[in-house]
XYZ file of C-alpha atoms in Angstrom:
776
model
C 44.264 7.411 -36.887
C 46.374 5.853 -34.107
C 46.295 2.127 -33.585
C 43.547 1.272 -31.165
C 44.656 -0.674 -28.088
C 43.307 -4.253 -27.919
C 40.551 -4.723 -25.382
C 41.849 -6.983 -22.532
C 39.701 -7.655 -19.501
C 41.534 -7.294 -16.213
C 41.377 -10.444 -14.066
C 42.868 -10.776 -10.607
C 41.602 -13.721 -8.625
C 42.502 -16.615 -6.432
C 40.961 -19.961 -7.101
C 40.408 -21.749 -3.788
C 41.306 -25.234 -2.689
C 41.045 -27.963 -5.257
C 39.710 -30.414 -2.673
C 42.132 -33.112 -3.696
C 41.922 -32.734 -7.460
C 45.276 -33.760 -8.888
C 44.964 -32.987 -12.600
C 46.990 -29.888 -13.554
C 45.708 -29.965 -17.095
C 42.145 -29.522 -15.917
C 43.080 -26.660 -13.645
C 44.987 -24.933 -16.401
C 41.957 -25.209 -18.678
C 39.788 -23.750 -15.958
C 42.075 -20.763 -15.523
C 42.100 -20.083 -19.241
C 38.399 -20.198 -19.446
C 37.993 -17.857 -16.497
C 40.508 -15.360 -17.778
C 39.085 -15.131 -21.224
C 42.552 -15.523 -22.770
C 44.908 -13.762 -20.398
C 48.669 -14.226 -19.942
C 50.657 -16.673 -17.851
C 48.699 -19.008 -15.686
C 50.293 -20.222 -12.471
C 52.650 -23.164 -12.504
C 50.676 -25.662 -10.473
C 52.094 -29.114 -9.762
C 50.305 -32.364 -9.252
C 50.710 -32.083 -5.451
C 49.778 -28.408 -5.093
C 46.640 -27.483 -3.099
C 46.363 -23.857 -4.369
C 46.302 -22.223 -7.789
C 47.396 -18.608 -8.143
C 46.508 -16.674 -11.309
C 48.598 -13.620 -11.970
C 47.157 -10.287 -13.161
C 47.004 -9.362 -16.857
C 49.474 -6.971 -18.253
C 48.652 -3.291 -17.673
C 46.232 -1.901 -20.326
C 47.845 0.673 -22.674
C 46.900 4.276 -22.001
C 44.726 6.157 -24.540
C 46.457 8.734 -26.667
C 45.928 12.323 -25.582
C 42.671 13.897 -26.837
C 41.441 10.466 -28.105
C 38.070 10.696 -26.331
C 37.500 14.283 -27.402
C 38.479 13.640 -31.024
C 36.393 10.525 -31.260
C 33.290 12.258 -29.830
C 33.802 15.097 -32.281
C 33.748 12.612 -35.114
C 30.588 10.976 -33.721
C 28.957 14.374 -33.142
C 29.557 15.309 -36.771
C 28.014 12.033 -37.918
C 24.872 12.563 -35.765
C 24.574 16.113 -37.070
C 24.814 14.869 -40.664
C 22.042 12.302 -39.994
C 19.805 14.975 -38.424
C 20.432 17.326 -41.328
C 19.887 14.550 -43.887
C 23.313 15.016 -45.478
C 25.955 12.358 -46.194
C 28.263 11.209 -43.403
C 32.022 11.688 -43.983
C 32.997 8.556 -42.097
C 32.551 4.845 -42.673
C 29.685 3.480 -40.470
C 31.755 0.499 -39.359
C 34.507 2.882 -38.313
C 32.010 4.912 -36.263
C 30.604 1.739 -34.652
C 34.152 0.669 -33.675
C 34.848 4.131 -32.252
C 31.795 3.797 -29.938
C 32.956 0.331 -28.863
C 36.438 1.687 -28.031
C 35.053 4.548 -25.954
C 32.810 2.146 -24.052
C 35.794 -0.106 -23.319
C 37.537 2.802 -21.579
C 34.659 3.612 -19.218
C 33.445 6.789 -20.877
C 29.983 5.244 -21.606
C 28.138 7.503 -19.137
C 29.605 10.645 -20.658
C 28.975 9.351 -24.178
C 25.265 8.630 -23.378
C 24.784 12.099 -21.860
C 26.447 13.780 -24.832
C 24.333 11.805 -27.318
C 21.109 12.603 -25.397
C 21.978 16.313 -25.356
C 22.605 16.424 -29.113
C 19.285 14.616 -29.790
C 17.420 16.857 -27.351
C 18.781 20.034 -28.937
C 17.686 18.803 -32.362
C 14.144 17.812 -31.212
C 13.677 21.105 -29.354
C 14.488 22.927 -32.573
C 11.686 21.026 -34.362
C 8.929 22.600 -32.286
C 9.722 26.015 -33.742
C 8.292 25.128 -37.159
C 4.957 24.275 -35.492
C 4.912 27.350 -33.288
C 5.381 29.477 -36.361
C 2.597 27.488 -38.103
C -0.698 29.428 -38.235
C -3.044 27.693 -35.789
C -6.646 28.207 -36.775
C -9.470 28.654 -34.326
C -11.892 26.529 -36.361
C -11.085 22.847 -36.368
C -13.226 22.270 -39.429
C -10.839 23.993 -41.821
C -9.956 20.595 -43.227
C -7.364 21.787 -45.780
C -5.247 23.545 -43.154
C -5.741 20.601 -40.801
C -4.567 18.100 -43.435
C -1.430 20.148 -44.232
C -0.630 20.315 -40.554
C -1.054 16.528 -40.131
C 1.245 15.873 -43.070
C 3.826 18.224 -41.557
C 3.731 16.578 -38.119
C 3.838 13.163 -39.770
C 6.929 14.098 -41.785
C 8.584 15.377 -38.620
C 7.779 12.070 -36.881
C 8.933 9.914 -39.808
C 12.193 11.893 -40.055
C 12.722 11.533 -36.309
C 12.199 7.756 -36.474
C 14.526 7.339 -39.430
C 17.218 9.449 -37.733
C 16.956 7.543 -34.423
C 17.250 4.205 -36.240
C 20.520 5.302 -37.897
C 21.859 6.896 -34.706
C 21.081 3.756 -32.735
C 22.869 1.589 -35.309
C 26.053 3.635 -34.762
C 25.708 3.649 -30.956
C 24.505 0.020 -30.811
C 27.419 -1.093 -28.593
C 26.572 1.608 -26.071
C 22.875 0.544 -26.176
C 23.720 -3.140 -25.594
C 26.269 -2.724 -22.836
C 26.061 0.394 -20.693
C 22.348 1.176 -21.233
C 21.320 -2.458 -20.814
C 23.218 -2.716 -17.520
C 21.561 0.450 -16.161
C 17.872 -0.314 -15.784
C 17.039 3.283 -14.955
C 18.203 4.513 -18.356
C 15.919 4.338 -21.417
C 17.336 2.674 -24.519
C 18.476 4.985 -27.301
C 15.203 4.367 -29.201
C 13.072 4.976 -26.071
C 15.151 8.068 -25.297
C 14.269 9.396 -28.779
C 10.545 8.688 -28.144
C 10.740 10.397 -24.753
C 12.361 13.492 -26.271
C 9.802 13.660 -29.087
C 6.928 13.245 -26.635
C 8.294 15.827 -24.164
C 9.266 18.517 -26.644
C 6.866 18.071 -29.575
C 3.676 16.145 -28.809
C 3.341 17.335 -25.221
C 3.072 20.873 -26.530
C -0.664 21.607 -26.002
C -1.121 23.441 -29.277
C 0.611 20.727 -31.307
C -1.196 17.916 -29.490
C -4.644 19.501 -29.811
C -4.109 20.352 -33.454
C -2.885 16.797 -34.178
C -5.780 15.073 -32.401
C -8.328 17.525 -33.848
C -7.002 16.757 -37.306
C -7.115 12.996 -36.794
C -10.683 13.149 -35.448
C -11.718 15.347 -38.367
C -10.335 12.831 -40.876
C -12.166 9.950 -39.117
C -15.392 11.967 -39.077
C -15.076 12.673 -42.782
C -14.481 8.985 -43.472
C -17.562 8.044 -41.412
C -19.548 10.448 -43.573
C -18.511 8.526 -46.659
C -15.541 10.594 -47.879
C -12.252 9.020 -48.976
C -9.352 9.962 -46.687
C -5.612 9.263 -46.478
C -5.677 6.106 -44.347
C -1.898 5.625 -44.420
C -1.512 9.108 -42.880
C -3.980 8.169 -40.138
C -2.228 4.867 -39.556
C 1.150 6.590 -39.240
C -0.068 9.317 -36.872
C -2.023 6.937 -34.612
C 0.954 4.601 -34.554
C 3.028 7.635 -33.430
C 0.588 8.395 -30.578
C 0.561 4.739 -29.615
C 4.387 4.563 -29.615
C 4.486 7.624 -27.384
C 2.900 5.519 -24.597
C 0.079 7.273 -22.727
C -0.563 9.947 -25.367
C -2.829 7.596 -27.376
C -4.860 6.422 -24.381
C -5.133 9.659 -22.442
C -5.303 12.286 -25.147
C -6.685 10.602 -28.266
C -8.760 7.535 -27.321
C -10.807 9.289 -24.659
C -11.869 12.081 -27.035
C -12.347 9.657 -29.925
C -14.762 7.479 -27.902
C -16.669 10.528 -26.610
C -17.186 11.817 -30.161
C -18.119 8.334 -31.387
C -20.680 8.072 -28.596
C -22.272 11.433 -29.509
C -22.256 10.648 -33.233
C -23.990 7.270 -32.920
C -26.396 8.414 -30.205
C -27.705 11.103 -32.571
C -27.591 8.803 -35.595
C -29.509 6.052 -33.761
C -32.283 8.440 -32.699
C -32.604 9.912 -36.183
C -32.514 6.683 -38.200
C -34.940 4.844 -35.895
C -37.510 7.452 -36.898
C -36.630 7.522 -40.595
C -35.982 3.909 -41.536
C -37.807 0.577 -41.490
C -36.330 -2.057 -39.194
C -34.560 -4.194 -41.876
C -32.902 -1.075 -43.328
C -31.939 0.146 -39.869
C -30.393 -3.201 -38.880
C -28.528 -3.342 -42.182
C -27.117 0.100 -41.394
C -26.063 -1.018 -37.873
C -24.309 -4.036 -39.356
C -22.538 -1.800 -41.884
C -21.397 0.584 -39.117
C -20.035 -2.295 -37.022
C -18.118 -3.628 -40.025
C -16.714 -0.154 -40.757
C -15.526 0.364 -37.182
C -14.002 -3.115 -37.121
C -12.149 -2.291 -40.328
C -10.959 0.991 -38.758
C -9.361 -0.937 -35.892
C -7.606 -3.266 -38.310
C -6.453 -0.454 -40.620
C -5.250 2.353 -38.378
C -6.523 2.314 -34.781
C -4.679 0.614 -31.955
C -6.010 -2.896 -31.257
C -6.780 -1.952 -27.654
C -9.479 0.460 -28.903
C -11.532 -2.316 -30.497
C -13.467 -3.430 -27.426
C -14.610 0.005 -26.158
C -15.277 1.259 -29.712
C -17.488 -1.687 -30.758
C -19.224 -1.603 -27.360
C -20.002 2.079 -27.930
C -21.517 1.456 -31.397
C -23.532 -1.528 -30.093
C -24.862 0.457 -27.142
C -25.925 3.557 -29.077
C -27.288 1.909 -32.241
C -28.695 -1.271 -30.648
C -28.763 -1.289 -26.852
C -30.697 1.977 -26.599
C -33.318 0.842 -29.147
C -33.905 -2.882 -28.463
C -37.604 -2.581 -27.533
C -38.312 -0.005 -30.228
C -36.752 -2.191 -32.951
C -38.790 -5.241 -31.920
C -42.048 -3.355 -31.442
C -41.638 -1.604 -34.777
C -40.603 -4.506 -36.950
C -40.303 -8.036 -35.524
C -43.921 -9.073 -36.189
C -43.632 -7.986 -39.835
C -40.390 -9.884 -40.299
C -41.970 -13.020 -38.822
C -45.256 -12.616 -40.726
C -43.407 -12.237 -44.021
C -40.862 -14.948 -43.138
C -37.915 -12.599 -43.867
C -35.204 -15.166 -43.165
C -32.116 -13.033 -43.877
C -33.472 -10.081 -41.873
C -34.384 -12.348 -38.937
C -30.907 -13.890 -39.047
C -29.385 -10.408 -38.913
C -31.709 -9.440 -36.028
C -30.646 -12.479 -33.998
C -26.940 -11.929 -34.687
C -27.077 -8.244 -33.743
C -29.231 -8.751 -30.644
C -26.868 -11.507 -29.474
C -24.049 -8.938 -29.354
C -25.775 -6.719 -26.794
C -26.265 -7.465 -23.114
C -29.914 -8.398 -22.558
C -30.559 -8.443 -26.327
C -31.282 -12.148 -26.594
C -33.566 -12.039 -23.554
C -35.772 -9.283 -24.958
C -35.844 -11.014 -28.367
C -36.966 -14.212 -26.587
C -39.858 -12.378 -24.909
C -41.096 -10.883 -28.188
C -40.649 -14.256 -29.943
C -42.845 -15.910 -27.326
C -45.499 -13.174 -27.514
C -45.609 -13.418 -31.301
C -46.159 -17.190 -31.232
C -48.892 -16.896 -28.590
C -50.705 -14.077 -30.417
C -50.462 -15.645 -33.869
C -51.374 -19.110 -32.577
C -54.357 -17.754 -30.639
C -55.843 -16.266 -33.827
C -55.698 -19.755 -35.387
C -57.217 -21.574 -32.406
C -59.935 -19.376 -30.909
C -61.856 -18.427 -34.071
C -64.604 -21.055 -34.750
C -64.800 -19.873 -38.370
C -61.260 -21.198 -38.889
C -61.973 -24.649 -37.429
C -61.998 -26.287 -40.863
C -58.362 -25.312 -41.498
C -57.137 -25.043 -37.879
C -54.921 -28.138 -37.822
C -53.319 -27.486 -41.214
C -52.607 -23.888 -40.180
C -51.076 -25.103 -36.911
C -48.831 -27.525 -38.813
C -47.779 -24.826 -41.293
C -47.096 -22.389 -38.437
C -45.032 -25.009 -36.585
C -42.988 -25.707 -39.748
C -42.400 -21.983 -40.137
C -41.164 -21.375 -36.571
C -39.004 -24.533 -36.713
C -37.343 -23.246 -39.880
C -36.736 -19.814 -38.303
C -35.171 -21.420 -35.210
C -32.932 -23.650 -37.311
C -31.781 -21.083 -39.882
C -32.054 -17.714 -38.103
C -31.634 -18.511 -34.411
C -28.836 -21.102 -34.767
C -30.963 -23.835 -33.093
C -30.670 -21.915 -29.817
C -32.120 -24.164 -27.087
C -33.755 -21.215 -25.296
C -35.748 -20.307 -28.397
C -36.764 -23.963 -28.922
C -37.998 -24.383 -25.335
C -39.874 -21.082 -25.279
C -41.528 -21.951 -28.605
C -42.827 -25.207 -27.068
C -44.129 -23.392 -23.979
C -45.840 -20.773 -26.166
C -47.506 -23.428 -28.340
C -48.780 -25.202 -25.241
C -50.154 -21.909 -23.875
C -52.147 -20.805 -26.914
C -53.380 -24.228 -28.048
C -55.046 -24.785 -24.661
C -56.718 -21.361 -24.596
C -59.657 -23.104 -26.243
C -60.198 -26.373 -24.359
C -61.118 -29.608 -26.186
C -61.742 -28.248 -29.715
C -58.100 -28.487 -30.938
C -57.949 -32.076 -29.608
C -61.151 -32.966 -31.464
C -59.980 -31.356 -34.712
C -56.560 -33.021 -34.552
C -58.316 -36.408 -34.258
C -60.454 -35.546 -37.298
C -57.409 -34.383 -39.244
C -55.689 -37.712 -38.571
C -58.888 -39.441 -39.717
C -58.843 -37.500 -42.997
C -55.243 -38.566 -43.609
C -55.744 -42.243 -42.698
C -59.014 -42.685 -44.601
C -59.082 -44.655 -47.847
C -59.336 -42.484 -50.908
C -56.751 -40.082 -49.502
C -54.419 -39.946 -52.493
C -52.578 -36.815 -51.392
C -49.492 -38.478 -49.932
C -47.179 -41.445 -50.402
C -46.530 -43.769 -47.467
C -43.352 -41.855 -46.585
C -45.126 -38.482 -46.753
C -48.022 -39.826 -44.664
C -45.533 -40.987 -42.027
C -43.974 -37.492 -41.947
C -47.422 -35.889 -41.582
C -48.264 -38.215 -38.668
C -44.960 -37.334 -36.974
C -45.786 -33.633 -37.272
C -49.304 -34.226 -35.934
C -47.818 -35.960 -32.886
C -45.735 -32.858 -32.113
C -48.899 -30.694 -32.081
C -50.706 -33.435 -30.112
C -48.057 -33.215 -27.344
C -49.050 -29.629 -26.570
C -52.684 -30.547 -25.831
C -53.834 -30.999 -22.240
C -57.169 -32.730 -22.925
C -55.787 -35.855 -24.567
C -58.890 -37.832 -23.517
C -60.977 -35.688 -25.919
C -58.589 -36.637 -28.721
C -58.844 -40.300 -27.725
C -62.665 -40.266 -27.786
C -62.892 -38.734 -31.277
C -59.972 -40.754 -32.595
C -61.605 -43.976 -31.365
C -64.942 -43.061 -32.961
C -63.293 -42.267 -36.315
C -61.069 -45.354 -36.173
C -64.184 -47.490 -35.603
C -65.769 -46.079 -38.759
C -62.607 -46.665 -40.787
C -62.327 -50.249 -39.606
C -66.019 -51.196 -39.877
C -66.612 -49.670 -43.300
C -63.197 -50.785 -44.590
C -62.094 -47.205 -45.238
C -58.532 -47.329 -43.861
C -55.940 -46.124 -46.346
C -53.308 -48.462 -44.940
C -53.178 -50.924 -42.056
C -49.462 -50.120 -41.713
C -50.235 -46.402 -41.342
C -52.956 -47.182 -38.769
C -50.600 -49.301 -36.699
C -47.807 -46.748 -37.041
C -50.122 -44.051 -35.611
C -51.131 -46.408 -32.813
C -47.471 -47.035 -32.003
C -46.800 -43.261 -31.860
C -49.735 -42.727 -29.479
C -48.574 -45.606 -27.294
C -45.055 -44.182 -27.119
C -46.416 -40.726 -26.239
C -49.199 -41.605 -23.793
C -48.491 -45.137 -22.566
C -50.117 -48.551 -23.072
C -53.253 -47.676 -21.070
C -54.103 -44.909 -23.540
C -54.064 -47.254 -26.563
C -55.278 -50.542 -24.998
C -58.868 -50.066 -26.267
C -57.657 -48.975 -29.698
C -55.471 -52.084 -29.929
C -58.505 -54.128 -28.817
C -60.444 -52.779 -31.823
C -57.776 -54.080 -34.226
C -57.786 -57.406 -32.417
C -61.586 -57.674 -32.785
C -61.338 -57.091 -36.534
C -58.735 -59.849 -36.909
C -60.750 -62.311 -34.792
C -63.898 -61.469 -36.797
C -62.133 -62.579 -40.004
C -61.435 -65.989 -38.441
C -65.045 -66.260 -37.237
C -66.355 -65.510 -40.744
C -64.190 -68.238 -42.308
C -65.751 -70.722 -39.863
C -69.276 -69.299 -40.486
C -68.971 -69.716 -44.250
C -68.027 -73.388 -43.728
C -71.028 -73.698 -41.381
C -73.374 -72.174 -43.998
C -72.248 -74.664 -46.643
C -73.645 -77.451 -44.473
C -77.060 -75.740 -44.182
C -79.930 -77.088 -46.271
C -81.013 -73.522 -47.265
C -77.990 -71.194 -47.335
C -80.107 -68.278 -48.710
C -79.251 -65.544 -51.244
C -77.521 -63.118 -48.906
C -73.755 -63.289 -48.347
C -73.517 -62.174 -44.681
C -70.398 -60.707 -43.064
C -70.454 -59.959 -39.330
C -67.880 -58.070 -37.225
C -67.896 -59.185 -33.578
C -67.087 -56.125 -31.433
C -66.139 -56.238 -27.752
C -68.388 -53.641 -26.125
C -65.693 -52.176 -23.834
C -63.277 -51.438 -26.711
C -65.555 -49.636 -29.164
C -67.423 -46.332 -28.968
C -70.895 -46.482 -27.465
C -73.552 -46.783 -30.166
C -77.260 -46.214 -29.498
C -79.123 -49.392 -30.596
C -81.823 -48.616 -33.177
C -84.648 -51.092 -33.782
C -85.536 -51.273 -37.487
C -87.784 -53.605 -39.511
C -85.515 -56.036 -41.373
C -87.013 -58.259 -44.051
C -87.641 -61.899 -43.224
C -84.582 -63.203 -45.059
C -82.273 -60.887 -43.095
C -83.913 -61.858 -39.780
C -83.553 -65.542 -40.608
C -79.849 -65.092 -41.459
C -79.255 -63.206 -38.207
C -80.765 -66.077 -36.256
C -78.599 -68.617 -38.141
C -75.460 -66.622 -37.215
C -76.628 -66.235 -33.587
C -77.098 -69.993 -33.303
C -73.668 -70.605 -34.857
C -71.823 -68.075 -32.678
C -73.477 -68.814 -29.320
C -72.968 -72.497 -30.000
C -69.218 -71.799 -29.952
C -69.215 -69.132 -27.215
C -71.738 -69.859 -24.483
C -72.649 -67.107 -22.015
C -72.163 -64.273 -24.493
C -74.806 -61.803 -25.648
C -75.035 -60.425 -29.162
C -76.478 -56.950 -29.741
C -76.964 -56.024 -33.398
C -75.850 -52.505 -34.366
C -77.985 -51.639 -37.366
C -76.508 -48.125 -37.643
C -73.172 -49.684 -38.629
C -74.547 -52.098 -41.267
C -73.935 -51.744 -44.988
C -74.679 -53.779 -48.100
C -74.145 -54.201 -51.847
C -77.455 -54.265 -53.798
C -77.964 -55.405 -57.383
C -80.457 -53.347 -59.384
C -81.888 -53.373 -62.929
C -82.635 -50.224 -64.905
C -83.562 -49.508 -68.505
C -79.868 -48.788 -69.150
C -78.864 -52.138 -67.638
C -77.653 -53.669 -64.380
C -75.947 -51.685 -61.632
C -74.582 -52.376 -58.168
C -74.990 -49.995 -55.214
C -72.792 -49.761 -52.132
C -75.249 -48.520 -49.507
C -75.913 -48.389 -45.776
C -78.389 -50.767 -44.105
C -80.970 -47.955 -43.824
C -80.587 -47.166 -47.541
C -80.927 -50.900 -48.236
C -84.246 -51.154 -46.352
C -85.647 -48.153 -48.273
C -84.538 -49.412 -51.705
C -85.826 -52.968 -51.095
C -89.356 -51.491 -50.633
C -89.341 -50.578 -54.329
C -89.344 -54.275 -55.208
C -92.971 -54.159 -53.969
C -94.053 -50.926 -55.705
C -92.880 -47.883 -57.691
C -94.094 -45.079 -55.389
C -94.242 -44.585 -51.608
C -94.848 -41.611 -49.332
C -92.464 -40.530 -46.560
C -94.927 -41.828 -43.928
C -95.265 -45.226 -45.663
C -91.485 -45.656 -45.849
C -91.164 -44.683 -42.181
C -93.822 -47.207 -41.154
C -92.330 -49.993 -43.251
C -88.642 -49.556 -42.300
C -88.965 -48.428 -38.677
C -85.989 -46.071 -39.182
C -85.940 -43.108 -36.754
C -87.343 -39.870 -38.265
C -84.227 -37.689 -38.649
C -82.117 -40.673 -39.762
C -84.736 -41.582 -42.394
C -84.869 -38.009 -43.739
C -81.071 -38.040 -44.197
C -81.266 -41.477 -45.849
C -83.943 -40.385 -48.340
C -81.997 -37.202 -49.010
C -78.954 -39.288 -50.034
C -81.069 -41.426 -52.408
C -83.219 -38.686 -53.984
C -81.304 -35.391 -53.676
C -77.652 -36.392 -54.116
C -75.523 -37.020 -57.197
C -76.799 -40.596 -57.741
C -80.611 -40.154 -57.706
C -82.009 -43.671 -57.603
C -85.321 -42.217 -56.371
C -87.238 -39.169 -57.576
C -88.697 -36.876 -54.892
C -91.990 -35.160 -55.457
C -92.120 -32.212 -54.991
C -88.519 -31.438 -55.792
C -86.308 -29.807 -53.155
C -83.215 -30.317 -51.014
C -85.021 -31.192 -47.786
C -87.329 -34.117 -47.106
C -90.701 -32.928 -45.759
C -93.758 -34.755 -44.449
C -96.038 -35.833 -47.286
C -93.206 -36.044 -49.859
C -93.556 -38.921 -52.295
C -90.693 -41.035 -53.664
C -90.763 -42.765 -57.055
C -88.312 -45.394 -58.364
C -86.139 -43.843 -61.113
C -86.215 -46.460 -63.863
C -84.335 -44.090 -66.197
C -81.359 -43.887 -63.789
C -78.051 -43.549 -65.669
C -74.453 -43.612 -64.426
C -71.089 -44.151 -66.116
C -69.951 -46.601 -63.381
C -71.238 -50.128 -62.830
C -70.685 -50.107 -59.037
C -71.866 -46.877 -57.468
C -71.221 -45.794 -53.901
C -74.089 -43.720 -52.580
C -72.938 -41.400 -49.815
C -73.504 -43.231 -46.537
C -74.842 -40.182 -44.825
C -75.308 -41.772 -41.430
C -71.563 -42.476 -41.324
C -70.967 -38.721 -41.364
C -70.654 -37.151 -37.951
C -73.741 -35.195 -36.956
C -73.742 -32.252 -34.557
C -75.651 -34.373 -32.047
C -73.071 -37.137 -32.296
C -70.250 -34.634 -31.818
C -71.915 -33.183 -28.711
C -72.607 -36.642 -27.277
C -68.936 -37.662 -27.776
C -67.784 -34.572 -25.890
C -70.342 -35.158 -23.151
C -69.183 -38.747 -22.748
C -65.620 -37.461 -22.273
C -66.789 -35.048 -19.561
C -68.798 -37.815 -17.868
C -65.741 -40.068 -17.942
C -63.671 -37.250 -16.447
C -66.090 -37.015 -13.543
C -65.638 -40.724 -12.860
C -61.850 -40.290 -13.010
C -61.956 -37.310 -10.608
C -64.172 -39.265 -8.182
C -61.860 -42.283 -8.350
C -58.773 -40.110 -7.796
C -60.320 -38.340 -4.752
C -61.330 -41.646 -3.152
C -57.911 -43.169 -3.897
C -56.071 -40.226 -2.270
C -58.383 -40.051 0.767
C -58.205 -43.800 1.306
C -54.409 -43.575 1.480
C -54.173 -40.333 3.545
C -57.314 -40.833 5.733
C -57.353 -37.080 6.619
C -56.375 -34.231 4.328
C -56.851 -30.452 3.978
C -58.732 -29.052 0.965
C -55.706 -27.322 -0.618
C -53.470 -30.389 -0.285
C -56.179 -32.609 -1.769
C -56.619 -30.260 -4.756
C -52.848 -30.087 -5.254
C -52.583 -33.888 -5.236
C -55.456 -34.150 -7.733
C -53.703 -31.752 -10.148
C -50.649 -34.043 -10.022
C -52.658 -37.194 -10.738
C -55.231 -36.074 -13.327
C -54.073 -36.068 -16.941
C -56.627 -33.562 -18.243
C -57.257 -29.859 -17.474
C -59.707 -29.271 -14.662
C -60.993 -26.154 -12.885
C -60.973 -25.790 -9.081
C -64.760 -25.310 -9.175
C -65.232 -28.711 -10.890
C -63.094 -30.406 -8.222
C -65.118 -28.740 -5.483
C -68.362 -30.090 -7.014
C -66.973 -33.651 -7.098
C -65.793 -33.377 -3.466
C -69.298 -32.209 -2.452
C -70.836 -35.093 -4.399
C -68.623 -37.648 -2.587
C -69.474 -36.079 0.788
C -73.199 -36.392 -0.105
C -72.641 -40.057 -1.013
C -70.802 -40.722 2.283
C -67.378 -41.515 0.781
C -65.843 -38.755 2.916
C -66.885 -36.189 5.512
C -65.928 -32.694 6.665
C -64.148 -32.154 9.963
C -66.590 -30.756 12.549
C -64.165 -28.075 13.746
C -62.416 -27.276 10.437
C -64.612 -27.231 7.289
C -61.473 -27.247 5.077
C -60.378 -30.632 6.492
C -61.747 -33.913 5.098
C -61.841 -37.430 6.584
C -62.168 -40.668 4.627
C -65.207 -42.723 5.538
C -64.270 -46.402 5.521
């Protein structure tokens, strides 16, 4: 091979004025740098203003036939690569040959020649596929698979060949092709040729895409397929630019849509909701894996959206109607978590889940609240239900604020469907937890229970009903010394104060204050009694109660024995001597005592109510009395006396014997002292039956609340009218709803307005009956 001429760039230029620079060395360096190592720079002097750079020597001419011979050599090498046989020439030698041709401005011809050789070869490839037996039925999977392997081999061979060809023609690719933006690179040229002459052939393209779709369908049906083949073919379509998007993806998504539309309809009928959702999750995972393994990444979004729409979006209501209630009833945590996650993926999914969640809470809660037969367990069931929905929100619904808020609204809705009763029962539940003898919980557990009760309490509108019953029960706990813990009592009071304000708890706090002041009074009274000439046999303890703080008790006149009356008078003298202008009213219904008794078995002590005390003391005077005699002697009201005798003669500790026997006390019954009474304990507490709430007492408490509400409504109307002077009916009602803290019906407000008009607090406008004027 002839010596190749050295590549020397041709430079012919004038460098302009130096603008007074006087350093020849610098100028010489500049000229060398510009010329890239040319010959003979100009001989500039220190005083010269102009630098002249002479042209390089003339480039040597190429030997005759050099271009033709070199191309022939390159052509042979390309042919060898395309035929998969060994190349005769050294690769470095071939690379240098391309560089030499490019240096002598034959790049354009070289590129055209190379393209033509590649095109001829690719065109020849299509023949093998045209001769290939195309089948009418796409589902002949064996033929389809052989075809796919054949097209894949053709593609892999093409890629391998183009990589080797490009490595030889790399100089051409990086100089001439790079400088001509209109020309595709050698690699892109190869892709273009393959696309135009192989894949753009309708038969080849259809057969390829049919085959790919068939393989994917088989895989979706659970068969194992050649994933590397799929990956290679889809990568080919993707590399061939729009072929993937226009020819494959569109058909793939259409078939996916049809598949999952049919599958969704079928499985919704066949499967239970948890199974169905598990299947949806599995399908989504499979399709996600498909994208990672062999589909183009750009397909992920439309593919997953398609699966979500057909398996979830089209069946949201049906899924919830068919299975949500069961999942919630059975507390299926993992299934509920899956439901939330899947519904959150679909537009509108969370919203429809929210609606069903709310309906479930309202329906389930209503069954707890409205059924009077469940009253005994209502509060505990409400607490358990609240714990359950809280757990579901935390674990399954990711503490989503929307679900929390709607749960609160739903609780408030159903708990107030039955006015007043939930408030009353919550107060009684608190009483059961705070009462002495409640050994169910430690102090920490009791505190947690009270916190949970306060959450339920917040949902109630008629908080005044709660207050009335709570106050009545608190009074009993304090007066009979039945509080489990003063700390727990005060903790509950603090919670109520924080929730409802100081006005709500002022009377309750007053009750505690009375009890503390009473202790101080009794210390002083005991000192006073020591100075009396006849202190008596009875150890008296008195609680001084401020009438406005405590529940209203109906005074009951009973016949106390002389010693009790004398002691009462002594205390009255002592107390009024310290506090002039006060009035004491004895509440016999709240009294209790400890009696000492002697039986054949020995001595016993009884913790009894004052009414029980009066009955038992009669038997110091005789062994047998009739019901009428006891009633005459004690003065206790009929129904109260029957309950008292029942507790003494029909309960567990039968100090008296009733004749004739029976559960109820009837007129004419006789009562005999039971001298043979036996009991394992020395001090026996006989059920203080009058401390139990009677139906009458319960009704009277509720009625007092309603009466108090009427006073509050009247006061609010007068307050508003006094400030506004004149106001329309609707505006007045609206203002009242804002001010009143308990639920009230428009009809009740109308009655109170009429009552105030009758009492001349306000009057109707003569011309407009819906307008009211305040009467000063």
